[in-house]
PDB file of C-alpha atoms in Angstrom:
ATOM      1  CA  UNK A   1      -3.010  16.418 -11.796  1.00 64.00           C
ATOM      2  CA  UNK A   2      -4.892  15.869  -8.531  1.00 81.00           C
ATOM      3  CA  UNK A   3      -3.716  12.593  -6.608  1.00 92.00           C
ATOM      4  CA  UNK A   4      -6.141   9.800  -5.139  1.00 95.00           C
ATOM      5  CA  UNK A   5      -8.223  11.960  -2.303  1.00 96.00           C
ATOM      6  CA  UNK A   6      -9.888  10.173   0.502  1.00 97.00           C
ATOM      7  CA  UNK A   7     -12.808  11.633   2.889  1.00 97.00           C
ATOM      8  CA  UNK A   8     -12.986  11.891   5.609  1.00 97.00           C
ATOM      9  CA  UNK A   9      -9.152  11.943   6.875  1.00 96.00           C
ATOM     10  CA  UNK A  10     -10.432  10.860  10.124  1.00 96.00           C
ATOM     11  CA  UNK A  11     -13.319   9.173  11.821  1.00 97.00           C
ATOM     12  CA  UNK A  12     -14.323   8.263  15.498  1.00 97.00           C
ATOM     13  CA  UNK A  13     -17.367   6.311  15.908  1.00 97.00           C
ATOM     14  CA  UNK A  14     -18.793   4.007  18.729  1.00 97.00           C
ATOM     15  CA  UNK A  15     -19.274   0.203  18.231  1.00 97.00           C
ATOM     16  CA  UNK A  16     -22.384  -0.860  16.413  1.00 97.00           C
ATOM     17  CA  UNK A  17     -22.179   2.200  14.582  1.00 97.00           C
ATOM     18  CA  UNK A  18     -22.254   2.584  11.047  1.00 97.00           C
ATOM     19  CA  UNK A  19     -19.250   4.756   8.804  1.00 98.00           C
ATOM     20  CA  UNK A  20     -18.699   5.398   5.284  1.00 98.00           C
ATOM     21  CA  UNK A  21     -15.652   5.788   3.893  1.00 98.00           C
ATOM     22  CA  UNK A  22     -15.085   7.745  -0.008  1.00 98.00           C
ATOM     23  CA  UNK A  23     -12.430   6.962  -2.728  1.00 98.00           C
ATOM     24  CA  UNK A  24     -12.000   9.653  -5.494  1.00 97.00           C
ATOM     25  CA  UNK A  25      -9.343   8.215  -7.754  1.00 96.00           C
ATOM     26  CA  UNK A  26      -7.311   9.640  -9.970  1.00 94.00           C
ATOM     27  CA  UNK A  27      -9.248  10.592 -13.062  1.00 93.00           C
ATOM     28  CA  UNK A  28      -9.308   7.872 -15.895  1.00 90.00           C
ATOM     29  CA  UNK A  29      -7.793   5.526 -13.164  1.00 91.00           C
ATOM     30  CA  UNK A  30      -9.968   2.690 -14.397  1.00 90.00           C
ATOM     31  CA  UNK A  31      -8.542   0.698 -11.525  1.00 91.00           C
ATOM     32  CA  UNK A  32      -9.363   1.229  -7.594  1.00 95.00           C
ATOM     33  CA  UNK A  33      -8.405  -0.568  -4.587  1.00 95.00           C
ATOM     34  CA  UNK A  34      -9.075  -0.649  -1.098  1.00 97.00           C
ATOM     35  CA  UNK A  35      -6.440  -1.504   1.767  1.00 97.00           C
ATOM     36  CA  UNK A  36      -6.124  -1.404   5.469  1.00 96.00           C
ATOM     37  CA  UNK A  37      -3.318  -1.140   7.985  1.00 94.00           C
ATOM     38  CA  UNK A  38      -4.471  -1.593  11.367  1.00 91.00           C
ATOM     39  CA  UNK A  39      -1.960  -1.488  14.473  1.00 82.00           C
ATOM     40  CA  UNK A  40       1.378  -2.371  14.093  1.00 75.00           C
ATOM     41  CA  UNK A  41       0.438  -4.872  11.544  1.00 83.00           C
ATOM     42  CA  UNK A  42       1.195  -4.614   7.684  1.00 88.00           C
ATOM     43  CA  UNK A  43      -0.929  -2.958   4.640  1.00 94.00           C
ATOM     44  CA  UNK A  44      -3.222  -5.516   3.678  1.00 95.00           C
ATOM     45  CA  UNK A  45      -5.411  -6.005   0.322  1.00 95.00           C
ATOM     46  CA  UNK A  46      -9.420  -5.603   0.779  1.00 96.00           C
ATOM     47  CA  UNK A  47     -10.428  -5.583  -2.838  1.00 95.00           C
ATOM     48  CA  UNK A  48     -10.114  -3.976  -6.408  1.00 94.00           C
ATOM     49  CA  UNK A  49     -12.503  -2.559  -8.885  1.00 94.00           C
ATOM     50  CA  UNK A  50     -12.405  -2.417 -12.742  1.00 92.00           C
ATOM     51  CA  UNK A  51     -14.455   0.458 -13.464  1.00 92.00           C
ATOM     52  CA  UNK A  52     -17.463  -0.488 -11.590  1.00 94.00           C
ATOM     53  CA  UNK A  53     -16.866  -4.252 -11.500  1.00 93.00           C
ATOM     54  CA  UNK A  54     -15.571  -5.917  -8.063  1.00 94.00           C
ATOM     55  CA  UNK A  55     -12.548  -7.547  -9.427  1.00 91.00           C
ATOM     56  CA  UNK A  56     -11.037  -9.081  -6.651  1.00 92.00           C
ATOM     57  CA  UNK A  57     -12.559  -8.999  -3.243  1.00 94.00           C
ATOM     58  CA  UNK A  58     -10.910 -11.869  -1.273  1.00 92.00           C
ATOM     59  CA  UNK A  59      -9.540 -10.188   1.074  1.00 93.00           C
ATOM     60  CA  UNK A  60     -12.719  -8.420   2.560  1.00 95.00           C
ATOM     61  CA  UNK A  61     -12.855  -9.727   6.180  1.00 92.00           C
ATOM     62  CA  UNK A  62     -16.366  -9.954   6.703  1.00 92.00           C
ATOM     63  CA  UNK A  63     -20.225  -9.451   5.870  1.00 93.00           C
ATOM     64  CA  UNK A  64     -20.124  -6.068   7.421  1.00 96.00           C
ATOM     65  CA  UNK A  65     -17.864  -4.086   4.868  1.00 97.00           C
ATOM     66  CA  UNK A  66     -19.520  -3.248   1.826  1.00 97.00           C
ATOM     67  CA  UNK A  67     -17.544  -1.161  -0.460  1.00 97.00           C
ATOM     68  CA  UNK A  68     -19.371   0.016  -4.263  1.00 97.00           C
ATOM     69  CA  UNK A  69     -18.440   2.113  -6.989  1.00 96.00           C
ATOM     70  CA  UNK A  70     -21.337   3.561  -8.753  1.00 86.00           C
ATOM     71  CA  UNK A  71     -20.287   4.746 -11.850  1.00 87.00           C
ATOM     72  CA  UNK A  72     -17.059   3.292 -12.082  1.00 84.00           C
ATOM     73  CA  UNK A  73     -15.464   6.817 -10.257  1.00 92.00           C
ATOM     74  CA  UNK A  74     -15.062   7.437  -6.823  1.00 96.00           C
ATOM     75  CA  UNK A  75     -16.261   4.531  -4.415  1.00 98.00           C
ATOM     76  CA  UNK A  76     -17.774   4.309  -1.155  1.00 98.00           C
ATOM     77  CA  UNK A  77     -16.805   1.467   1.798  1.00 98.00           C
ATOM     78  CA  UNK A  78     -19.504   1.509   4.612  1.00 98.00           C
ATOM     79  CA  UNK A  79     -18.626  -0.524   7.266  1.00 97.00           C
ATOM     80  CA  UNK A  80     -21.802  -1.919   9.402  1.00 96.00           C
ATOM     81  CA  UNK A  81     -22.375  -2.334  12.259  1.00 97.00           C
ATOM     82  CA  UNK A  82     -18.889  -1.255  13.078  1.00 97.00           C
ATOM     83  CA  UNK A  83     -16.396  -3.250  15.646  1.00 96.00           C
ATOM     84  CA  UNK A  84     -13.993  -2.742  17.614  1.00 96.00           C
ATOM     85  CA  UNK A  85     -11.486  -4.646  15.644  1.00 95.00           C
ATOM     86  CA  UNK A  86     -12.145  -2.883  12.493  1.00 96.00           C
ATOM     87  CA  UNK A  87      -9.559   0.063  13.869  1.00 96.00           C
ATOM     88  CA  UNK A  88      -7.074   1.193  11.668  1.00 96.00           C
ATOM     89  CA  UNK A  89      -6.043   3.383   8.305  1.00 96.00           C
ATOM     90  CA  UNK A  90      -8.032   2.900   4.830  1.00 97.00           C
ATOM     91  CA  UNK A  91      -6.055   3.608   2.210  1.00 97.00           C
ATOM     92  CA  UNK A  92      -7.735   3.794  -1.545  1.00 97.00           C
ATOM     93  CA  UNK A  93      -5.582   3.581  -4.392  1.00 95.00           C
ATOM     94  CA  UNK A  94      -5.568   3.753  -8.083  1.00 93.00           C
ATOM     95  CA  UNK A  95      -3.628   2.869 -11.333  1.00 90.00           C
ATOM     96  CA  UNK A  96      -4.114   3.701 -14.951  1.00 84.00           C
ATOM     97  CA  UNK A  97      -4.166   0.508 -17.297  1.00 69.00           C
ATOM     98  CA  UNK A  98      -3.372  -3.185 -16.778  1.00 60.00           C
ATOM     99  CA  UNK A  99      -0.571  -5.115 -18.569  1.00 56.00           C
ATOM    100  CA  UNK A 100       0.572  -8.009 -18.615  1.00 54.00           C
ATOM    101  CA  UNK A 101       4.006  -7.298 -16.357  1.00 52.00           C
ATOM    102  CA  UNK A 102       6.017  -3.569 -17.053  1.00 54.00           C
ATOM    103  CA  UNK A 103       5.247   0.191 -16.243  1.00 57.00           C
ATOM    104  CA  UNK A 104       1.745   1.387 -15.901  1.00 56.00           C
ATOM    105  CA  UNK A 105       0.140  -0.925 -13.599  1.00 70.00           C
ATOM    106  CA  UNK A 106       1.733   1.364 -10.519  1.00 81.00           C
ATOM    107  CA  UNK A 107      -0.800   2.096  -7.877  1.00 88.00           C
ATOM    108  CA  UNK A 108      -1.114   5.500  -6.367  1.00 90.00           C
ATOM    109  CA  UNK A 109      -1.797   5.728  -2.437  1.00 93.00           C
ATOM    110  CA  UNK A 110      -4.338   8.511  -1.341  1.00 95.00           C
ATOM    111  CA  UNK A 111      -3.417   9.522   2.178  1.00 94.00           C
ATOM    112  CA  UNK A 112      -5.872   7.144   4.214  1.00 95.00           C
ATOM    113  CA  UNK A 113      -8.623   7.375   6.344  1.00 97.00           C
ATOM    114  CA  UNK A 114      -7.877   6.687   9.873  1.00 96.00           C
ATOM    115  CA  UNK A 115     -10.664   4.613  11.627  1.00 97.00           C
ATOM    116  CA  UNK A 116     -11.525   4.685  14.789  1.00 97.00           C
ATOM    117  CA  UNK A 117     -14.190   2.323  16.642  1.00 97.00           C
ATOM    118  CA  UNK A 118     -14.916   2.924  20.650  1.00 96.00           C
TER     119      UNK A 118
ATOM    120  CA  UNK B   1      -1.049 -16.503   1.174  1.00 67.00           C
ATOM    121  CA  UNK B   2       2.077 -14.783   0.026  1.00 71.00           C
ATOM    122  CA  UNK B   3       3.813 -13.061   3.149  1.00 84.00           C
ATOM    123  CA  UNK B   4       6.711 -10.628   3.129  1.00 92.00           C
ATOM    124  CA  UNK B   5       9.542 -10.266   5.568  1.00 94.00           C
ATOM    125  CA  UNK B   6      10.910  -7.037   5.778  1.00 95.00           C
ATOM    126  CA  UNK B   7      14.231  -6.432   8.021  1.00 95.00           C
ATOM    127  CA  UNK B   8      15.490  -4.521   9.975  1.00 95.00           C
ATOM    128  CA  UNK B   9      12.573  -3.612  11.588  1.00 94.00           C
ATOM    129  CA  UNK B  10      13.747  -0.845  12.544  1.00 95.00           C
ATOM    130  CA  UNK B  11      16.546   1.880  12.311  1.00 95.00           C
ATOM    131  CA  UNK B  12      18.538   4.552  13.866  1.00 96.00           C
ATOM    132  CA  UNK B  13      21.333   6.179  11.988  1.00 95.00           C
ATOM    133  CA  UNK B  14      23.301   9.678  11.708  1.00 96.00           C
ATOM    134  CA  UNK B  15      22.559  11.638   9.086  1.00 96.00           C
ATOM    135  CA  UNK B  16      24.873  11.186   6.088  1.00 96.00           C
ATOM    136  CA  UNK B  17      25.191   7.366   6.699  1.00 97.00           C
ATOM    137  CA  UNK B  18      24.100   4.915   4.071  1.00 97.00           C
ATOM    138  CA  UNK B  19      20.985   2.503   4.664  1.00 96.00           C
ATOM    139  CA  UNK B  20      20.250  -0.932   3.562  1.00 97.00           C
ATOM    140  CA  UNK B  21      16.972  -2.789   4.407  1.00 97.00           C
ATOM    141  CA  UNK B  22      15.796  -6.428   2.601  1.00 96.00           C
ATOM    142  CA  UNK B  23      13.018  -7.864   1.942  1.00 96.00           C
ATOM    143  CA  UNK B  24      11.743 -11.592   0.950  1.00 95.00           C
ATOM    144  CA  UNK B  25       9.122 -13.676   0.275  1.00 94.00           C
ATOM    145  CA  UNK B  26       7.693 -17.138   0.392  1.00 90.00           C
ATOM    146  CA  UNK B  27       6.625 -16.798  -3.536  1.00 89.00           C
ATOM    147  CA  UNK B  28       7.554 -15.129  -6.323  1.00 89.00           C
ATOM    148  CA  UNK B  29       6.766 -11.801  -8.044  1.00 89.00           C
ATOM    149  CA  UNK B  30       6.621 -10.396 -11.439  1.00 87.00           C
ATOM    150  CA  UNK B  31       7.152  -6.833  -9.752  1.00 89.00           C
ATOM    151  CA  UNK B  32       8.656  -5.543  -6.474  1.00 92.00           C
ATOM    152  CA  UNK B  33       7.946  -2.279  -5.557  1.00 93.00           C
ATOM    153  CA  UNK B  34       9.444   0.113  -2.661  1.00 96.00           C
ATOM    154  CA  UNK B  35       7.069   2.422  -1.036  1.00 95.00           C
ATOM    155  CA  UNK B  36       7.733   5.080   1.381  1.00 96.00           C
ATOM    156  CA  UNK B  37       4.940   6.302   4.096  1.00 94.00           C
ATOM    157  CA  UNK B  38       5.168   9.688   5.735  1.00 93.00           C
ATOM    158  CA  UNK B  39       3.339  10.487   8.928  1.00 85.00           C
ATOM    159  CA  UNK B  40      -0.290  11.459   7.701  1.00 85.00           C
ATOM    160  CA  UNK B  41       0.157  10.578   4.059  1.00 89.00           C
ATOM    161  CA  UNK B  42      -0.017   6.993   2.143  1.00 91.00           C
ATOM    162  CA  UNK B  43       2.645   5.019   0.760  1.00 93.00           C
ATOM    163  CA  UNK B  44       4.312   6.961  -2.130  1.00 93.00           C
ATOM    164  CA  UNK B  45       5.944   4.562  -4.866  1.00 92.00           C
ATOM    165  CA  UNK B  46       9.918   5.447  -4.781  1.00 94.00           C
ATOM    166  CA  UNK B  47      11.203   2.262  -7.185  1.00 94.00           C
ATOM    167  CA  UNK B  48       9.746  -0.113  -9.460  1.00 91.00           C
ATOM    168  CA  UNK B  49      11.431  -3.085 -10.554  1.00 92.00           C
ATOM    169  CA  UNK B  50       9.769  -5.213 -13.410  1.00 89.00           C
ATOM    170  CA  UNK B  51      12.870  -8.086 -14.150  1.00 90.00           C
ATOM    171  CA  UNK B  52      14.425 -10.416 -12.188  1.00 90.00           C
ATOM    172  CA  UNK B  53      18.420  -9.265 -11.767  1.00 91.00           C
ATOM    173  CA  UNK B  54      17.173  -5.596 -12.647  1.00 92.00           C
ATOM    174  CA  UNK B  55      18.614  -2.761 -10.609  1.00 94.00           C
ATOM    175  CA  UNK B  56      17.714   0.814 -10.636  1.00 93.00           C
ATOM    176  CA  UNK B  57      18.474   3.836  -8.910  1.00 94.00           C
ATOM    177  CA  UNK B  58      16.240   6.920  -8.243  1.00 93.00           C
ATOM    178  CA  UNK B  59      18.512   9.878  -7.317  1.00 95.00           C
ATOM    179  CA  UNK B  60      20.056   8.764  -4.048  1.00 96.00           C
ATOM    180  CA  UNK B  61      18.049   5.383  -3.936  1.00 96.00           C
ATOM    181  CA  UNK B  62      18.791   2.240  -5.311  1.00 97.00           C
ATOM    182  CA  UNK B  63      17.218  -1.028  -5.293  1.00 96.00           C
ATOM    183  CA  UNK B  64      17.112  -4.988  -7.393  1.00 95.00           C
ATOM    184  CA  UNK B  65      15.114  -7.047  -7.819  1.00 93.00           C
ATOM    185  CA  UNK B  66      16.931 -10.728  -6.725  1.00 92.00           C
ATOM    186  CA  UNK B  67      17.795 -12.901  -9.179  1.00 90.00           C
ATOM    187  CA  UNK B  68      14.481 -15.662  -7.326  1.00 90.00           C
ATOM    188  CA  UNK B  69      11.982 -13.288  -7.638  1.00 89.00           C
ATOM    189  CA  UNK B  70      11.967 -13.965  -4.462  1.00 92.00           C
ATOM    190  CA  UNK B  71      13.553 -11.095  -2.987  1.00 93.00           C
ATOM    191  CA  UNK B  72      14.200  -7.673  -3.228  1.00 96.00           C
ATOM    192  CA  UNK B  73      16.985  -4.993  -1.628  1.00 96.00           C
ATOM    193  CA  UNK B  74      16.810  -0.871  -0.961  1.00 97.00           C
ATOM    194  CA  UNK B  75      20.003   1.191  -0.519  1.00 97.00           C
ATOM    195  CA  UNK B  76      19.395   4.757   0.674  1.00 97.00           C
ATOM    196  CA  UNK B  77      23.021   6.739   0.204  1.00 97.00           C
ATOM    197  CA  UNK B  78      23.759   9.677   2.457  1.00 97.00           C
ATOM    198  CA  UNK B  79      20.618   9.839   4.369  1.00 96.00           C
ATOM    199  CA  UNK B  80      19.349  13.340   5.093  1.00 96.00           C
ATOM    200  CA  UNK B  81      16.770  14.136   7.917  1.00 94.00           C
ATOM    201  CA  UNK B  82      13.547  13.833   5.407  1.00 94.00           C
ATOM    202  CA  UNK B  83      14.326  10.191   4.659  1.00 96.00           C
ATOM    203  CA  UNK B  84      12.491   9.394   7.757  1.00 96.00           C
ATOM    204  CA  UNK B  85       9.494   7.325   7.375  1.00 95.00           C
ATOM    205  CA  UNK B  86       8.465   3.736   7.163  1.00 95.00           C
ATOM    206  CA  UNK B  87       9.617   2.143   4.145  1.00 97.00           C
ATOM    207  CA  UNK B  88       7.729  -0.705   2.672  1.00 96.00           C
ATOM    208  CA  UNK B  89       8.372  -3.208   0.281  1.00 95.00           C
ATOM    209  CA  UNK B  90       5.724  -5.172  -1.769  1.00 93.00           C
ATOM    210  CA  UNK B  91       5.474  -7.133  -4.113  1.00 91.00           C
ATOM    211  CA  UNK B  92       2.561  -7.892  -7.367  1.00 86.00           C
ATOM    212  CA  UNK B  93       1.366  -9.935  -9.650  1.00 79.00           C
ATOM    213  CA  UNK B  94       0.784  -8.268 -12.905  1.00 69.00           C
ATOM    214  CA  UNK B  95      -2.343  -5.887 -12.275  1.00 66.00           C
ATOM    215  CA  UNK B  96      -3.049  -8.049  -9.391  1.00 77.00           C
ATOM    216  CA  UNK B  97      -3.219  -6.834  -5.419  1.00 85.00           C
ATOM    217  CA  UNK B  98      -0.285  -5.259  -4.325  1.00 89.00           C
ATOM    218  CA  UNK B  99       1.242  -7.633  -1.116  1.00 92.00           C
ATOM    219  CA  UNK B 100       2.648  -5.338   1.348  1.00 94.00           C
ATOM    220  CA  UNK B 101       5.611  -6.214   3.414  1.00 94.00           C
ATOM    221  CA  UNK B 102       5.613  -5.157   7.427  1.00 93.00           C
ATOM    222  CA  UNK B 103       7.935  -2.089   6.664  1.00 94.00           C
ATOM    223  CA  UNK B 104      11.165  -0.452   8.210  1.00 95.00           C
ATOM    224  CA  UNK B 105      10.905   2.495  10.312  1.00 95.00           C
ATOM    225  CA  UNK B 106      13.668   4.904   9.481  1.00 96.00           C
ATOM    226  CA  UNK B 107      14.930   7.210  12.157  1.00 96.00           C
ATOM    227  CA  UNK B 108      17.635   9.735  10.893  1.00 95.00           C
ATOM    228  CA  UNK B 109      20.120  11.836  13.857  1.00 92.00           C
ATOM    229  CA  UNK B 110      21.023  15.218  12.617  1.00 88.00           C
TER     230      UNK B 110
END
């Protein structure tokens, strides 16, 4: 079974610019979510689809992300116009059903896109 | 928000020595969860725990969940070369966002 890919695996782009980032989750993964590490800082939460829904999206930093998931498959985060700040690794993740505490709910890392603004 | 502190921050040990790292938080969790990151790759989930007191071993790991819910331990027995990485502990809330903690960078000395 193919794990969580992400494309591309690395970007360089000057400030101002725009980048999109892609998700393909594991299939059936009705769940997706988008984190970011940047420098010497911990992972931290962006936000989480249910199929196609935005579930959760409180930890989005700003106007100038905009993440979507057509479909309810792979999704897309386009960060615009890109800063300086916004450095770091994307990581996309999935998981399989949602219950109410126990197995199942685990989330599966893709290896990250690492993001970098000039 | 929730935060996580992770310690140590980091470690250097020979290979074939045993490894304990900790991890706490300010709130509680239903689940704490242990994730190793290579270089390159995303986290990879090593242990799941789902009850507070629980503790479960994967092969040469082993980990609890504390009796709070507020904290959370990983053993790592023997250490070999390829347990390098950054090991991170997080915790959730049900199907909720996974909370990350800063992580432990694990150096291992043939």
């Amino acid at each position: 079974e193919a794990g969580v890919t992400q494309f591309p695996s690395h970007s360089v782009i000057e400030k101002g610019q725009t980048v999109t980032l892609r998700c393909d989750p594991i299939s059936g993964h009705d769940n997706l979510y988008w984190y970011r590490r940047v420098m010497g800082k911990e992972i931290k939460f962006l936000l989480h689809f249910v199929k196609e829904s935005k579930q959760d999206e409180s930890g989005m930093p700003n106007n100038r992300f905009l993440a979507e998931r057509t479909g309810g498959t792979y999704s897309t985060l386009k960060v615009q116009p890109a800063e300086l700040e916004d450095s770091g690794v994307y990581f996309c993740a999935s998981s399989q059903i949602i219950l109410a505490g126990g197995s199942g709910n685990e989330q599966f890392f893709g290896p990250g896109t690492r993001l970098t603004v000039l | 928000g929730q935060q996580l502190n992770q310690s140590p921050q980091s470690m250097f040990i020979q290979e074939g020595e045993d490894v304990s790292m900790n991890c706490t938080s300010s709130s509680i969790f239903n689940t704490w969860l242990w994730y190793k990151q290579d270089p390159g790759e995303g986290p990879v989930l090593l242990i799941a725990l789902y009850k507070a007191g629980e503790l479960t071993s994967n092969g040469r790991l082993t980990a609890q969940f504390g009796i709070t819910r507020k904290d959370s331990f990983l053993n790592i027995s023997a250490s070999i070369p390829s347990d390098v990485g950054i090991y991170f502990c997080a915790g959730q809330l049900y199907y909720d966002k996974v909370i990350f903690g800063p992580g432990t960078s694990l150096s291992v000395i043939p």
